[in-house]
Amino acid sequence: GSLDGERYSLLKNGSLQIHKVEMEDMGQYKCLANNSEGTASLTTELFIKDSTRIVEPPQDMKVKRGSMAELECQVEAGDPVDERWDEYPLKRL
């Protein structure tokens, strides 16, 4: 792909700076250097992680005492998620 556009900057030290990284920026990048003495190159890979977010929140429900209640909560994340539920005792006013 092309590195044209305002999100990409080539710094004086030769570094590539990507502003407001997007998922489509993920992939391999090759650094090339050449002068009268030769050419050198190195490839590196950029991985992008999404923020952890709840994509399907649990719904309020009423159940009979003694029955089973299942509160579903679907999560999307770039890394494995430690899903945890906390119980908050609510007091009636």
Coordinates of N, CA and C in Angstrom, one line a residue:
G1 N 0.8 -1.2 0.0 CA 0.0 0.0 0.0 C 0.9 1.2 0.0
S2 N 0.2 2.3 -0.2 CA 0.9 3.6 -0.3 C 0.9 4.3 1.1
L3 N 2.0 5.0 1.3 CA 2.1 5.7 2.6 C 1.9 7.2 2.4
D4 N 1.1 7.5 1.4 CA 0.8 8.9 1.1 C -0.4 9.3 2.0
G5 N -0.5 10.6 2.3 CA -1.6 11.1 3.1 C -1.1 11.8 4.4
E6 N -2.0 12.5 5.0 CA -1.6 13.3 6.1 C -1.4 12.5 7.4
R7 N -1.8 11.2 7.4 CA -1.6 10.4 8.6 C -0.2 9.8 8.8
Y8 N 0.6 9.9 7.7 CA 1.9 9.4 7.7 C 3.0 10.5 7.6
S9 N 4.0 10.4 8.5 CA 5.1 11.4 8.5 C 6.4 10.6 8.5
L10 N 7.3 11.1 7.7 CA 8.7 10.6 7.7 C 9.5 11.5 8.4
L11 N 10.1 11.1 9.6 CA 10.8 12.0 10.5 C 12.3 12.1 10.0
K12 N 13.0 13.1 10.4 CA 14.3 13.4 10.0 C 15.3 12.2 10.3
N13 N 15.0 11.5 11.4 CA 15.9 10.4 11.7 C 15.5 9.1 10.9
G14 N 14.6 9.2 10.0 CA 14.2 8.1 9.1 C 13.0 7.3 9.6
S15 N 12.5 7.6 10.8 CA 11.4 6.9 11.4 C 10.1 7.2 10.6
L16 N 9.2 6.2 10.5 CA 7.9 6.4 10.0 C 6.9 6.6 11.2
Q17 N 6.2 7.7 11.1 CA 5.2 8.0 12.2 C 3.8 7.9 11.5
I18 N 2.9 7.1 12.2 CA 1.5 6.9 11.7 C 0.6 7.6 12.7
H19 N -0.2 8.5 12.3 CA -1.1 9.2 13.2 C -2.5 8.6 13.1
K20 N -3.1 8.5 14.2 CA -4.5 7.9 14.3 C -4.5 6.5 13.6
V21 N -3.8 5.6 14.2 CA -3.6 4.3 13.6 C -5.0 3.6 13.4
E22 N -5.2 3.0 12.3 CA -6.4 2.2 12.0 C -6.1 0.8 11.7
M23 N -7.1 -0.1 11.8 CA -6.9 -1.5 11.6 C -6.2 -1.8 10.2
E24 N -6.5 -1.0 9.2 CA -5.9 -1.3 7.9 C -4.4 -0.9 7.8
D25 N -3.9 -0.3 8.9 CA -2.5 0.0 8.9 C -1.7 -1.2 9.4
M26 N -2.4 -2.3 9.9 CA -1.7 -3.5 10.3 C -1.1 -4.2 9.2
G27 N 0.2 -4.7 9.4 CA 0.8 -5.4 8.3 C 2.3 -5.2 8.4
Q28 N 3.0 -5.6 7.3 CA 4.5 -5.5 7.3 C 4.9 -4.2 6.7
Y29 N 6.0 -3.6 7.2 CA 6.6 -2.4 6.7 C 8.1 -2.6 6.5
K30 N 8.6 -2.1 5.4 CA 10.0 -2.3 5.1 C 10.7 -1.0 5.1
C31 N 11.8 -1.0 5.9 CA 12.7 0.2 6.0 C 13.8 0.0 5.0
L32 N 14.0 0.9 4.1 CA 15.1 0.8 3.1 C 16.1 2.0 3.3
A33 N 17.3 1.7 3.2 CA 18.4 2.7 3.3 C 19.4 2.4 2.2
N34 N 19.7 3.4 1.5 CA 20.8 3.2 0.5 C 21.6 4.5 0.3
N35 N 22.9 4.2 0.0 CA 23.8 5.3 -0.3 C 24.9 4.7 -1.3
S36 N 25.9 5.5 -1.5 CA 27.0 5.0 -2.5 C 27.7 3.7 -2.0
E37 N 27.6 3.4 -0.7 CA 28.2 2.2 -0.2 C 27.4 0.9 -0.2
G38 N 26.1 1.1 -0.6 CA 25.2 -0.1 -0.6 C 23.8 0.2 -0.2
T39 N 23.1 -0.9 0.0 CA 21.7 -0.8 0.4 C 21.5 -1.8 1.6
A40 N 20.6 -1.4 2.5 CA 20.2 -2.2 3.6 C 18.7 -2.1 3.7
S41 N 18.1 -3.2 4.2 CA 16.6 -3.2 4.4 C 16.3 -4.1 5.6
L42 N 15.2 -3.7 6.2 CA 14.7 -4.5 7.3 C 13.2 -4.5 7.3
T43 N 12.5 -5.6 7.5 CA 11.0 -5.6 7.5 C 10.6 -5.8 9.0
T44 N 9.5 -5.1 9.3 CA 9.0 -5.3 10.7 C 7.4 -5.4 10.5
E45 N 6.8 -5.8 11.5 CA 5.3 -6.0 11.5 C 4.6 -5.1 12.5
L46 N 3.6 -4.5 12.1 CA 2.8 -3.7 13.0 C 1.5 -4.4 13.3
F47 N 1.2 -4.7 14.6 CA 0.0 -5.3 15.0 C -0.9 -4.2 15.7
I48 N -2.2 -4.3 15.4 CA -3.1 -3.3 16.0 C -4.0 -4.1 16.9
K49 N -4.2 -3.6 18.1 CA -5.2 -4.2 19.1 C -6.4 -3.3 19.2
D50 N -7.6 -3.8 19.2 CA -8.8 -3.1 19.5 C -8.9 -3.0 21.0
S51 N -9.6 -1.9 21.4 CA -10.0 -1.8 22.9 C -11.0 -2.9 23.3
T52 N -10.9 -3.3 24.5 CA -11.9 -4.2 25.0 C -13.2 -3.5 25.1
R53 N -14.2 -4.2 24.6 CA -15.6 -3.6 24.7 C -16.6 -4.7 24.8
I54 N -17.7 -4.3 25.4 CA -18.9 -5.2 25.6 C -19.7 -5.0 24.4
V55 N -19.9 -6.1 23.6 CA -20.7 -5.9 22.3 C -22.2 -6.3 22.5
E56 N -22.4 -7.2 23.5 CA -23.8 -7.5 23.9 C -23.9 -7.5 25.4
P57 N -24.5 -6.5 25.9 CA -24.6 -6.4 27.4 C -25.6 -7.3 28.0
P58 N -25.5 -7.6 29.2 CA -26.6 -8.4 29.9 C -27.9 -7.7 30.0
Q59 N -29.0 -8.4 29.9 CA -30.3 -7.8 30.0 C -30.9 -7.9 31.4
D60 N -31.6 -6.9 31.8 CA -32.4 -7.1 33.1 C -33.3 -8.2 32.9
M61 N -33.5 -9.0 34.0 CA -34.5 -10.1 34.0 C -35.1 -10.3 35.3
K62 N -36.3 -11.0 35.3 CA -37.0 -11.4 36.5 C -37.0 -12.9 36.4
V63 N -36.8 -13.5 37.5 CA -36.8 -15.0 37.6 C -37.5 -15.4 38.9
K64 N -38.1 -16.6 38.9 CA -38.7 -17.1 40.1 C -37.6 -17.6 41.0
R65 N -37.8 -17.4 42.3 CA -36.9 -18.0 43.3 C -36.8 -19.5 43.1
G66 N -35.5 -20.0 43.1 CA -35.3 -21.4 43.0 C -35.0 -21.8 41.6
S67 N -35.2 -20.9 40.6 CA -34.9 -21.2 39.2 C -33.5 -20.7 38.9
M68 N -33.1 -20.9 37.6 CA -31.8 -20.5 37.2 C -31.9 -19.2 36.4
A69 N -30.9 -18.4 36.6 CA -30.8 -17.1 35.9 C -29.4 -17.1 35.2
E70 N -29.4 -16.8 33.9 CA -28.2 -16.7 33.1 C -28.1 -15.3 32.5
L71 N -27.1 -14.6 33.0 CA -26.8 -13.2 32.5 C -25.7 -13.3 31.5
E72 N -26.0 -13.1 30.2 CA -25.0 -13.2 29.2 C -24.3 -11.9 29.0
C73 N -23.1 -11.9 28.7 CA -22.3 -10.7 28.4 C -21.2 -11.1 27.4
Q74 N -21.3 -10.6 26.1 CA -20.4 -10.9 25.1 C -19.3 -9.7 25.0
V75 N -18.1 -10.1 24.9 CA -17.0 -9.2 25.0 C -16.1 -9.4 23.7
E76 N -15.6 -8.3 23.1 CA -14.6 -8.4 22.0 C -13.4 -7.7 22.5
A77 N -12.2 -8.3 22.2 CA -11.0 -7.7 22.7 C -9.8 -8.2 21.8
G78 N -8.8 -7.5 21.7 CA -7.6 -7.9 21.0 C -6.8 -8.9 21.7
D79 N -6.8 -8.9 23.0 CA -6.1 -9.9 23.9 C -7.1 -10.7 24.6
P80 N -6.7 -11.9 25.1 CA -7.6 -12.6 26.0 C -8.1 -11.8 27.1
V81 N -9.4 -12.0 27.5 CA -10.1 -11.2 28.5 C -10.3 -12.1 29.7
D82 N -10.1 -11.5 30.9 CA -10.4 -12.1 32.1 C -11.8 -11.6 32.5
E83 N -12.8 -12.3 32.1 CA -14.2 -11.9 32.4 C -14.5 -12.1 33.8
R84 N -15.1 -11.1 34.4 CA -15.4 -11.2 35.9 C -16.7 -10.5 36.1
W85 N -17.5 -11.1 37.0 CA -18.7 -10.5 37.5 C -18.5 -10.0 38.9
D86 N -19.0 -8.9 39.2 CA -19.0 -8.4 40.6 C -20.5 -8.3 41.1
E87 N -20.7 -8.7 42.3 CA -22.0 -8.6 42.9 C -22.1 -7.3 43.7
Y88 N -23.1 -6.5 43.4 CA -23.3 -5.3 44.1 C -24.6 -5.4 44.9
P89 N -24.6 -5.6 46.2 CA -25.9 -5.6 46.9 C -26.6 -4.3 46.8
L90 N -27.8 -4.3 46.3 CA -28.6 -3.1 46.2 C -29.6 -3.0 47.3
K91 N -29.7 -1.9 47.9 CA -30.6 -1.7 49.0 C -31.9 -1.0 48.5
R92 N -33.0 -1.5 49.0 CA -34.3 -0.9 48.6 C -34.5 0.4 49.4
L93 N -34.9 1.4 48.7 CA -35.2 2.7 49.4 C -36.5 2.7 50.1

